[in-house]
mmCIF file of C-alpha atoms in Angstrom:
data_model
loop_
_atom_site.group_PDB
_atom_site.id
_atom_site.type_symbol
_atom_site.label_atom_id
_atom_site.label_comp_id
_atom_site.label_asym_id
_atom_site.label_seq_id
_atom_site.Cartn_x
_atom_site.Cartn_y
_atom_site.Cartn_z
ATOM 1 C CA MET P 1430 125.829 63.905 133.256
ATOM 2 C CA ALA P 1431 126.383 65.491 130.413
ATOM 3 C CA ALA P 1432 126.803 63.004 127.166
ATOM 4 C CA LEU P 1433 126.335 63.114 123.380
ATOM 5 C CA CYS P 1434 124.907 62.043 120.741
ATOM 6 C CA PHE P 1435 125.613 61.372 117.335
ATOM 7 C CA SER P 1436 123.749 61.631 114.250
ATOM 8 C CA LEU P 1437 123.052 59.504 111.029
ATOM 9 C CA LEU P 1438 125.183 59.760 108.074
ATOM 10 C CA LEU P 1439 121.795 61.736 105.918
ATOM 11 C CA LEU P 1440 120.976 62.998 102.477
ATOM 12 C CA THR P 1441 119.600 66.252 102.216
ATOM 13 C CA SER P 1442 118.976 68.982 99.842
ATOM 14 C CA SER P 1443 119.199 72.016 98.518
ATOM 15 C CA ALA P 1444 117.302 73.939 95.179
ATOM 16 C CA ASN P 1445 119.351 76.642 94.316
ATOM 17 C CA SER P 1446 122.626 74.350 93.743
ATOM 18 C CA PHE P 1447 120.961 71.958 91.357
ATOM 19 C CA TYR P 1448 118.638 74.268 89.449
ATOM 20 C CA TYR P 1449 119.414 75.110 86.162
ATOM 21 C CA PRO P 1450 117.266 77.305 84.794
ATOM 22 C CA ARG P 1451 117.559 76.335 80.998
ATOM 23 C CA VAL P 1452 118.008 72.934 81.142
ATOM 24 C CA PRO P 1453 114.616 71.649 78.947
ATOM 25 C CA PRO P 1454 112.771 68.800 80.371
ATOM 26 C CA ARG P 1455 113.626 65.471 79.249
ATOM 27 C CA ASP P 1456 111.428 62.957 77.690
ATOM 28 C CA PHE P 1457 110.850 59.322 79.799
ATOM 29 C CA GLN P 1458 109.856 56.388 77.828
ATOM 30 C CA ARG P 1459 109.312 53.548 80.317
ATOM 31 C CA GLY P 1460 112.722 51.473 80.055
ATOM 32 C CA ASP P 1461 114.768 54.277 79.670
ATOM 33 C CA PRO P 1462 117.461 53.775 82.294
ATOM 34 C CA LEU P 1463 117.633 56.278 85.339
ATOM 35 C CA ASP P 1464 121.502 57.593 86.225
ATOM 36 C CA VAL P 1465 121.330 59.350 90.307
ATOM 37 C CA LYS P 1466 123.899 61.988 90.806
ATOM 38 C CA VAL P 1467 125.665 62.482 93.966
ATOM 39 C CA ASN P 1468 127.069 65.901 95.236
ATOM 40 C CA LYS P 1469 129.729 67.428 97.420
ATOM 41 C CA LEU P 1470 129.041 66.370 101.916
ATOM 42 C CA SER P 1471 127.848 69.382 103.369
ATOM 43 C CA SER P 1472 127.415 70.413 106.851
ATOM 44 C CA GLU P 1473 126.186 74.079 108.348
ATOM 45 C CA ASN P 1474 128.699 73.616 111.063
ATOM 46 C CA THR P 1475 131.567 73.426 108.802
ATOM 47 C CA ARG P 1476 132.980 75.542 106.139
ATOM 48 C CA LEU P 1477 134.393 72.633 104.571
ATOM 49 C CA ARG P 1478 133.240 70.727 101.773
ATOM 50 C CA TYR P 1479 134.220 67.201 100.602
ATOM 51 C CA ASN P 1480 133.656 65.332 97.466
ATOM 52 C CA TYR P 1481 131.247 62.863 98.214
ATOM 53 C CA TYR P 1482 133.970 59.773 97.523
ATOM 54 C CA ASP P 1483 136.270 60.830 99.952
ATOM 55 C CA LEU P 1484 134.225 58.831 102.488
ATOM 56 C CA ARG P 1485 134.194 54.963 101.761
ATOM 57 C CA TYR P 1486 130.891 54.763 99.569
ATOM 58 C CA CYS P 1487 130.551 52.187 96.776
ATOM 59 C CA GLN P 1488 131.655 53.473 94.054
ATOM 60 C CA PRO P 1489 131.053 52.357 89.835
ATOM 61 C CA PRO P 1490 134.476 51.451 88.122
ATOM 62 C CA GLN P 1491 134.840 55.120 86.107
ATOM 63 C CA ILE P 1492 134.232 58.149 88.573
ATOM 64 C CA LYS P 1493 133.033 60.673 86.135
ATOM 65 C CA ASN P 1494 132.430 64.543 86.957
ATOM 66 C CA ASN P 1495 129.797 65.755 86.081
ATOM 67 C CA ALA P 1496 130.291 67.886 82.078
ATOM 68 C CA GLU P 1497 126.790 67.222 80.732
ATOM 69 C CA THR P 1498 126.484 70.994 79.740
ATOM 70 C CA LEU P 1499 128.948 74.143 79.876
ATOM 71 C CA LEU P 1500 125.360 75.810 81.544
ATOM 72 C CA GLU P 1501 125.631 72.598 84.308
ATOM 73 C CA THR P 1502 129.836 72.842 85.376
ATOM 74 C CA LEU P 1503 129.501 76.648 85.459
ATOM 75 C CA TRP P 1504 126.908 76.417 87.988
ATOM 76 C CA GLU P 1505 128.968 73.427 89.598
ATOM 77 C CA LEU P 1506 131.941 76.114 89.773
ATOM 78 C CA ILE P 1507 129.450 79.207 90.981
ATOM 79 C CA ARG P 1508 128.011 76.746 93.957
ATOM 80 C CA GLY P 1509 131.082 75.379 95.094
ATOM 81 C CA ASP P 1510 129.569 71.870 93.408
ATOM 82 C CA HIS P 1511 130.773 68.462 92.025
ATOM 83 C CA ILE P 1512 129.089 66.047 90.643
ATOM 84 C CA GLN P 1513 129.932 62.626 89.778
ATOM 85 C CA ASN P 1514 127.943 59.381 89.402
ATOM 86 C CA SER P 1515 127.027 56.864 90.959
ATOM 87 C CA MET P 1516 126.432 53.519 91.254
ATOM 88 C CA TYR P 1517 122.282 54.026 91.141
ATOM 89 C CA THR P 1518 120.653 52.942 88.735
ATOM 90 C CA PHE P 1519 117.754 51.843 87.434
ATOM 91 C CA ASN P 1520 114.642 51.975 84.729
ATOM 92 C CA MET P 1521 112.529 54.597 83.953
ATOM 93 C CA MET P 1522 108.451 53.083 85.637
ATOM 94 C CA GLU P 1523 110.020 49.810 86.372
ATOM 95 C CA GLU P 1524 109.461 49.368 89.808
ATOM 96 C CA GLN P 1525 112.904 47.599 91.457
ATOM 97 C CA PRO P 1526 113.213 45.936 94.972
ATOM 98 C CA CYS P 1527 115.595 45.550 97.311
ATOM 99 C CA THR P 1528 119.277 45.221 95.790
ATOM 100 C CA ILE P 1529 123.013 44.893 96.730
ATOM 101 C CA LEU P 1530 124.668 48.103 95.697
ATOM 102 C CA CYS P 1531 128.252 46.557 97.387
ATOM 103 C CA ALA P 1532 129.793 45.452 100.773
ATOM 104 C CA LEU P 1533 132.321 46.759 101.809
ATOM 105 C CA ASP P 1534 133.919 46.045 105.170
ATOM 106 C CA LEU P 1535 135.367 49.381 107.257
ATOM 107 C CA ASP P 1536 139.268 49.890 108.678
ATOM 108 C CA ALA P 1537 139.911 52.347 111.665
ATOM 109 C CA LYS P 1538 140.187 55.304 109.526
ATOM 110 C CA TYR P 1539 137.095 55.012 107.348
ATOM 111 C CA ALA P 1540 135.165 53.898 110.607
ATOM 112 C CA ASN P 1541 136.847 57.298 112.091
ATOM 113 C CA ASP P 1542 136.130 58.829 108.652
ATOM 114 C CA PHE P 1543 132.515 57.508 109.239
ATOM 115 C CA LYS P 1544 132.197 58.636 112.613
ATOM 116 C CA GLU P 1545 133.582 62.524 111.869
ATOM 117 C CA LYS P 1546 131.115 63.342 109.056
ATOM 118 C CA ILE P 1547 128.380 62.254 111.669
ATOM 119 C CA ALA P 1548 129.700 64.191 114.558
ATOM 120 C CA ASP P 1549 129.744 67.467 112.668
ATOM 121 C CA GLU P 1550 125.844 66.516 110.678
ATOM 122 C CA TYR P 1551 127.555 66.381 107.164
ATOM 123 C CA ARG P 1552 124.818 65.645 104.626
ATOM 124 C CA VAL P 1553 125.122 63.854 101.375
ATOM 125 C CA ASN P 1554 123.402 65.163 98.142
ATOM 126 C CA LEU P 1555 121.919 63.892 95.587
ATOM 127 C CA ILE P 1556 120.252 64.099 92.208
ATOM 128 C CA LEU P 1557 117.896 62.630 89.413
ATOM 129 C CA ASP P 1558 117.183 64.835 85.959
ATOM 130 C CA ASN P 1559 118.483 67.650 87.564
ATOM 131 C CA LEU P 1560 116.501 67.381 90.894
ATOM 132 C CA PRO P 1561 116.921 66.919 94.376
ATOM 133 C CA VAL P 1562 116.350 64.471 96.484
ATOM 134 C CA VAL P 1563 113.902 65.420 99.206
ATOM 135 C CA VAL P 1564 113.708 63.382 102.580
ATOM 136 C CA ARG P 1565 110.504 62.376 104.175
ATOM 137 C CA ARG P 1566 111.716 61.590 107.276
ATOM 138 C CA ASN P 1567 111.377 62.788 110.991
ATOM 139 C CA TYR P 1568 113.789 61.700 113.799
ATOM 140 C CA ALA P 1569 113.785 63.185 117.642
ATOM 141 C CA GLY P 1570 117.242 63.121 120.247
ATOM 142 C CA SER P 1571 118.630 60.332 122.015
ATOM 143 C CA LYS P 1572 120.944 59.226 124.731
ATOM 144 C CA GLU P 1573 122.384 56.739 123.272
ATOM 145 C CA VAL P 1574 125.942 57.343 122.455
ATOM 146 C CA LYS P 1575 126.379 55.308 118.749
ATOM 147 C CA TYR P 1576 127.268 56.010 115.229
ATOM 148 C CA PHE P 1577 124.882 54.522 112.690
ATOM 149 C CA ILE P 1578 124.940 54.883 108.492
ATOM 150 C CA TYR P 1579 121.762 55.065 106.582
ATOM 151 C CA ASN P 1580 122.548 52.024 104.123
ATOM 152 C CA HIS P 1581 119.825 51.502 102.514
ATOM 153 C CA LEU P 1582 117.161 53.670 100.116
ATOM 154 C CA SER P 1583 113.436 53.766 99.253
ATOM 155 C CA PHE P 1584 113.798 55.788 96.553
ATOM 156 C CA ARG P 1585 110.552 57.123 95.022
ATOM 157 C CA VAL P 1586 110.116 58.572 91.544
ATOM 158 C CA MET P 1587 107.108 60.752 90.048
ATOM 159 C CA PHE P 1588 105.935 61.436 86.423
ATOM 160 C CA HIS P 1589 104.002 63.337 84.757
ATOM 161 C CA LYS P 1590 102.565 61.288 81.847
ATOM 162 C CA HIS P 1591 101.905 62.542 77.648
ATOM 163 C CA LEU P 1592 99.528 60.861 76.591
ATOM 164 C CA ALA P 1593 99.463 61.503 73.311
ATOM 165 C CA ASN P 1594 102.934 59.437 73.484
ATOM 166 C CA ASP P 1595 103.204 57.759 76.416
ATOM 167 C CA SER P 1596 106.118 59.388 77.612
ATOM 168 C CA ALA P 1597 107.175 60.865 80.655
ATOM 169 C CA GLN P 1598 109.144 63.587 82.433
ATOM 170 C CA ILE P 1599 110.358 63.609 86.119
ATOM 171 C CA VAL P 1600 108.277 65.630 88.614
ATOM 172 C CA GLY P 1601 109.899 64.133 92.270
ATOM 173 C CA PHE P 1602 112.632 62.772 93.518
ATOM 174 C CA GLU P 1603 111.878 61.466 96.916
ATOM 175 C CA VAL P 1604 113.853 59.612 99.497
ATOM 176 C CA THR P 1605 113.156 57.155 102.821
ATOM 177 C CA PRO P 1606 116.490 56.068 104.752
ATOM 178 C CA TYR P 1607 117.234 53.355 106.717
ATOM 179 C CA SER P 1608 119.128 52.089 108.186
ATOM 180 C CA ILE P 1609 119.667 48.028 109.018
ATOM 181 C CA ASN P 1610 122.335 45.431 109.727
ATOM 182 C CA HIS P 1611 121.951 43.640 107.154
ATOM 183 C CA LYS P 1612 122.646 39.936 107.354
ATOM 184 C CA TYR P 1613 122.601 36.819 105.642
ATOM 185 C CA LYS P 1614 122.747 32.583 105.881
ATOM 186 C CA GLU P 1615 125.494 33.951 101.770
ATOM 187 C CA PHE P 1616 126.310 36.228 100.539
ATOM 188 C CA PRO P 1617 124.253 37.202 98.314
ATOM 189 C CA HIS P 1618 121.473 36.218 99.646
ATOM 190 C CA LEU P 1619 119.960 38.385 101.982
ATOM 191 C CA THR P 1620 117.438 37.537 105.281
ATOM 192 C CA THR P 1621 117.032 40.900 106.046
ATOM 193 C CA CYS P 1622 116.988 42.536 102.622
ATOM 194 C CA TYR P 1623 114.166 40.729 99.424
ATOM 195 C CA LYS P 1624 111.725 41.559 97.113
ATOM 196 C CA HIS P 1625 108.287 40.718 99.886
ATOM 197 C CA THR P 1626 110.479 43.110 102.561
ATOM 198 C CA ASN P 1627 107.967 45.728 103.706
ATOM 199 C CA GLU P 1628 108.156 48.938 105.210
ATOM 200 C CA THR P 1629 106.781 47.019 107.973
ATOM 201 C CA PHE P 1630 110.520 45.930 108.761
ATOM 202 C CA LEU P 1631 112.509 47.984 107.688
ATOM 203 C CA ARG P 1632 111.137 50.423 111.019
ATOM 204 C CA ASN P 1633 112.008 47.099 112.951
ATOM 205 C CA ALA P 1634 114.896 46.689 111.021
ATOM 206 C CA ILE P 1635 118.599 46.751 114.002
ATOM 207 C CA PRO P 1636 120.191 49.560 112.527
ATOM 208 C CA GLN P 1637 123.518 49.469 111.404
ATOM 209 C CA GLU P 1638 127.094 50.448 113.088
ATOM 210 C CA VAL P 1639 129.357 52.133 112.086
ATOM 211 C CA ASP P 1640 132.363 50.628 113.639
ATOM 212 C CA ALA P 1641 136.667 49.338 112.860
ATOM 213 C CA ARG P 1642 136.075 45.897 111.212
ATOM 214 C CA LYS P 1643 132.330 46.068 111.008
ATOM 215 C CA LYS P 1644 131.099 45.203 106.848
ATOM 216 C CA ILE P 1645 128.287 47.384 105.442
ATOM 217 C CA ILE P 1646 126.546 46.205 103.453
ATOM 218 C CA PHE P 1647 124.565 49.367 100.744
ATOM 219 C CA THR P 1648 121.420 48.173 99.619
ATOM 220 C CA TYR P 1649 118.300 50.489 97.987
ATOM 221 C CA ASP P 1650 114.581 49.569 96.688
ATOM 222 C CA VAL P 1651 112.656 52.297 93.838
ATOM 223 C CA SER P 1652 108.988 52.078 92.467
ATOM 224 C CA PHE P 1653 107.478 55.608 90.960
ATOM 225 C CA MET P 1654 103.989 56.902 91.355
ATOM 226 C CA GLU P 1655 102.464 58.958 88.517
ATOM 227 C CA SER P 1656 101.288 62.477 89.349
ATOM 228 C CA ASP P 1657 99.684 65.725 88.424
ATOM 229 C CA ILE P 1658 102.293 68.042 88.946
ATOM 230 C CA LYS P 1659 103.906 69.004 85.351
ATOM 231 C CA TRP P 1660 107.766 69.939 84.729
ATOM 232 C CA GLU P 1661 107.156 72.781 85.006
ATOM 233 C CA SER P 1662 106.149 73.442 88.411
ATOM 234 C CA ARG P 1663 108.292 71.126 89.937
ATOM 235 C CA TRP P 1664 110.314 73.322 91.680
ATOM 236 C CA ASP P 1665 107.036 74.988 93.209
ATOM 237 C CA HIS P 1666 106.588 71.283 95.508
ATOM 238 C CA LEU P 1667 110.831 71.226 97.365
ATOM 239 C CA PRO P 1668 110.253 72.044 100.694
ATOM 240 C CA LYS P 1669 110.523 75.723 101.058
ATOM 241 C CA ASN P 1670 113.901 78.006 101.262
ATOM 242 C CA GLY P 1671 115.057 74.540 98.978
ATOM 243 C CA GLN P 1672 115.643 72.822 102.253
ATOM 244 C CA SER P 1673 114.549 69.375 103.093
ATOM 245 C CA LYS P 1674 112.714 69.648 106.528
ATOM 246 C CA THR P 1675 114.268 66.319 107.860
ATOM 247 C CA SER P 1676 115.838 67.223 111.225
ATOM 248 C CA ILE P 1677 118.939 65.057 112.436
ATOM 249 C CA THR P 1678 120.928 66.111 115.129
ATOM 250 C CA LYS P 1679 121.460 64.363 118.322
ATOM 251 C CA THR P 1680 119.478 60.917 117.090
ATOM 252 C CA ALA P 1681 120.660 57.571 117.465
ATOM 253 C CA MET P 1682 118.459 54.861 115.802
ATOM 254 C CA MET P 1683 117.970 52.813 119.869
ATOM 255 C CA ASN P 1684 115.400 55.157 120.445
ATOM 256 C CA VAL P 1685 114.005 56.960 117.603
ATOM 257 C CA ALA P 1686 110.404 58.478 117.226
ATOM 258 C CA TRP P 1687 108.847 56.916 114.507
ATOM 259 C CA PRO P 1688 106.571 59.924 112.119
#
């Protein structure tokens, strides 16, 4: 019997889409603000590309297009990218536990928009300091016919430290995505996401289904790790051919095979 299987809307990366060879390295001090940028929604199954905010994601008060340098703007035009700011913000070398990004109520239109993009295997692209995010998890297939969304992102930023002046450069940007049906007794005090949340809990969380009249609470956390990788070689440590190795096709969280 034929059965449809659906995937979570996942984050992925393409190194060539974001590599600006003449952009100089940036030095960060502890506590300096770091802003994550968002790019287009892309799929290998369709030629259509969408802006990140074409879907009902958490939006900053003012959406700005990327215009830091002329070079970046030209590369955006060449690659067909559309880089914009996001609400994901944190500070250099400062751990950040579970943080609520926003809470959104889905109506039928917004729910259908998400379902259509999930069915077409669209992927989200994120960038930090011109470095694309790399997804760190693989999933196996299932015959469960449901739509779910990653609504909790666990970021990890790798940095290379300069002993001379205590500054650091970003050399890696990873994310582990989770789908969590967040619970609370009184919002915004969540019972499913708090300071001492650990990976074991996240792995076993009830996933967040996409459907009309459902509230989705988006959350994230951030950790930092010192690395021996130097800035000039950070691109050498991305997955080969610029693509993450994470497979998201035909996936359902009800029957997940964890690595």
